[in-house]
Coordinates of C-alpha atoms in Angstrom, one line a residue:
M24 CA 179.5 302.2 204.1
R25 CA 182.2 304.6 202.1
V26 CA 182.6 304.7 198.7
F27 CA 184.7 306.3 196.1
V28 CA 183.6 308.0 192.9
L29 CA 185.2 309.9 190.7
L30 CA 184.3 314.1 190.3
F31 CA 185.8 316.0 187.2
N32 CA 186.5 320.4 188.4
A33 CA 185.7 319.1 192.2
R34 CA 184.5 321.6 194.4
T35 CA 183.8 323.8 191.6
E36 CA 180.8 325.0 190.4
N37 CA 181.2 322.9 187.7
E38 CA 181.3 320.0 189.2
G39 CA 180.5 316.5 187.5
I40 CA 180.5 312.9 188.2
H41 CA 181.8 310.3 186.3
T42 CA 179.2 308.3 184.7
I43 CA 179.2 305.4 182.3
Q44 CA 176.3 306.0 179.4
L45 CA 174.8 302.6 178.5
G46 CA 172.3 303.0 175.6
D47 CA 170.1 306.5 177.1
R48 CA 171.0 305.7 180.9
N49 CA 173.6 306.8 183.0
K50 CA 175.9 304.9 185.2
V51 CA 178.0 306.2 188.2
L52 CA 180.1 303.7 189.7
M53 CA 180.9 303.2 193.4
F54 CA 184.1 301.8 194.1
E55 CA 184.9 299.9 197.6
S56 CA 188.5 300.2 197.0
E57 CA 190.0 303.7 196.7
D58 CA 193.3 302.3 194.9
D59 CA 190.6 300.4 192.2
A60 CA 189.3 303.8 192.1
I61 CA 192.3 305.9 191.5
R62 CA 193.0 303.0 188.9
F63 CA 190.2 303.5 186.9
G64 CA 190.5 307.5 186.8
V65 CA 194.4 307.1 185.4
M66 CA 192.7 304.9 182.8
L67 CA 190.4 307.9 181.9
E68 CA 193.5 310.1 182.0
A69 CA 194.9 307.8 179.5
Q70 CA 191.8 308.3 177.6
D71 CA 192.4 311.9 177.5
F72 CA 189.7 313.0 179.9
P73 CA 190.9 315.5 182.9
E74 CA 192.2 314.4 185.9
P75 CA 189.5 313.4 188.0
T76 CA 189.6 313.3 191.9
V77 CA 188.4 310.7 193.8
E78 CA 186.2 311.5 196.4
A79 CA 184.9 308.9 199.4
I80 CA 181.6 309.7 199.7
D81 CA 178.3 307.7 201.6
E82 CA 176.7 304.7 199.5
E83 CA 173.4 305.6 200.3
E84 CA 174.1 309.4 199.6
I85 CA 175.2 308.6 195.9
K86 CA 172.4 306.1 195.5
E87 CA 169.9 308.8 196.5
F88 CA 171.9 311.2 194.0
C89 CA 171.3 308.5 191.1
D90 CA 167.4 308.0 192.1
S91 CA 167.4 312.8 191.8
V92 CA 168.8 312.3 188.7
D93 CA 167.5 309.2 187.1
Y94 CA 171.2 307.2 186.5
D95 CA 171.8 304.0 187.4
W96 CA 174.4 303.0 189.8
E97 CA 176.9 300.0 190.1
L98 CA 179.2 299.1 193.1
V99 CA 182.5 297.4 192.2
P100 CA 184.0 295.6 194.5
A101 CA 187.2 295.6 195.9
G102 CA 189.9 294.0 193.7
A103 CA 187.7 294.1 190.6
L104 CA 189.0 295.0 187.5
E105 CA 186.9 297.7 186.2
I106 CA 188.3 299.5 182.5
P107 CA 186.6 302.5 181.0
P108 CA 185.0 301.5 177.8
E109 CA 186.8 302.2 175.3
N110 CA 183.8 304.3 173.6
N111 CA 183.3 307.9 175.0
V112 CA 180.8 310.3 175.0
A113 CA 181.6 313.0 172.4
Q114 CA 180.3 316.3 174.1
T115 CA 180.0 315.9 178.2
E116 CA 177.3 317.8 180.3
W117 CA 180.2 319.7 181.7
N118 CA 182.3 321.9 180.5
S119 CA 186.4 321.4 181.6
D120 CA 187.6 324.8 180.6
P121 CA 184.4 327.1 182.2
Q122 CA 183.7 330.5 180.4
P123 CA 183.9 333.7 183.1
K124 CA 181.0 334.5 184.7
S125 CA 178.9 337.4 182.8
D126 CA 177.0 340.3 185.1
T127 CA 173.8 337.9 185.1
D128 CA 174.8 334.9 187.0
V129 CA 174.3 334.4 190.4
S130 CA 175.5 336.0 193.4
E131 CA 178.4 334.7 195.6
S132 CA 176.0 334.2 198.6
E133 CA 174.0 332.2 196.8
L134 CA 176.3 330.3 195.0
D135 CA 177.7 329.2 198.4
S136 CA 174.1 328.6 199.5
I137 CA 173.7 326.1 196.7
R138 CA 177.0 324.6 197.1
R139 CA 176.1 324.1 200.6
R140 CA 172.5 322.4 199.8
L141 CA 174.3 320.1 197.4
E142 CA 177.3 319.0 199.4
G143 CA 174.3 318.1 201.9
L144 CA 173.7 315.4 199.4
L145 CA 176.8 314.0 198.8

């Protein structure tokens, strides 16, 4: 089944998936409805988040990703009114404005290889 998740900096080397932090755990929301995911993203923007991209991904791939990084997940049924928490994490693990690459960073071909492997997970 295809589900919809919110990504920041989609299709960049600095891509991040939206999670909700509960205590010391992170949870990925998987929306059954694209419209519900878009609405949730608009509410995030209203809380000063950067504009997220809604991506359709296979549910099993997201679950595998969550297992690999020790995240929880939740399937949000179509029509459910999911609202972002009022409290946001002060420091995210991704940077919405990445710094320029230095000469010691990996090559483009290595980045392309990593990107293909990551896309294979999604």
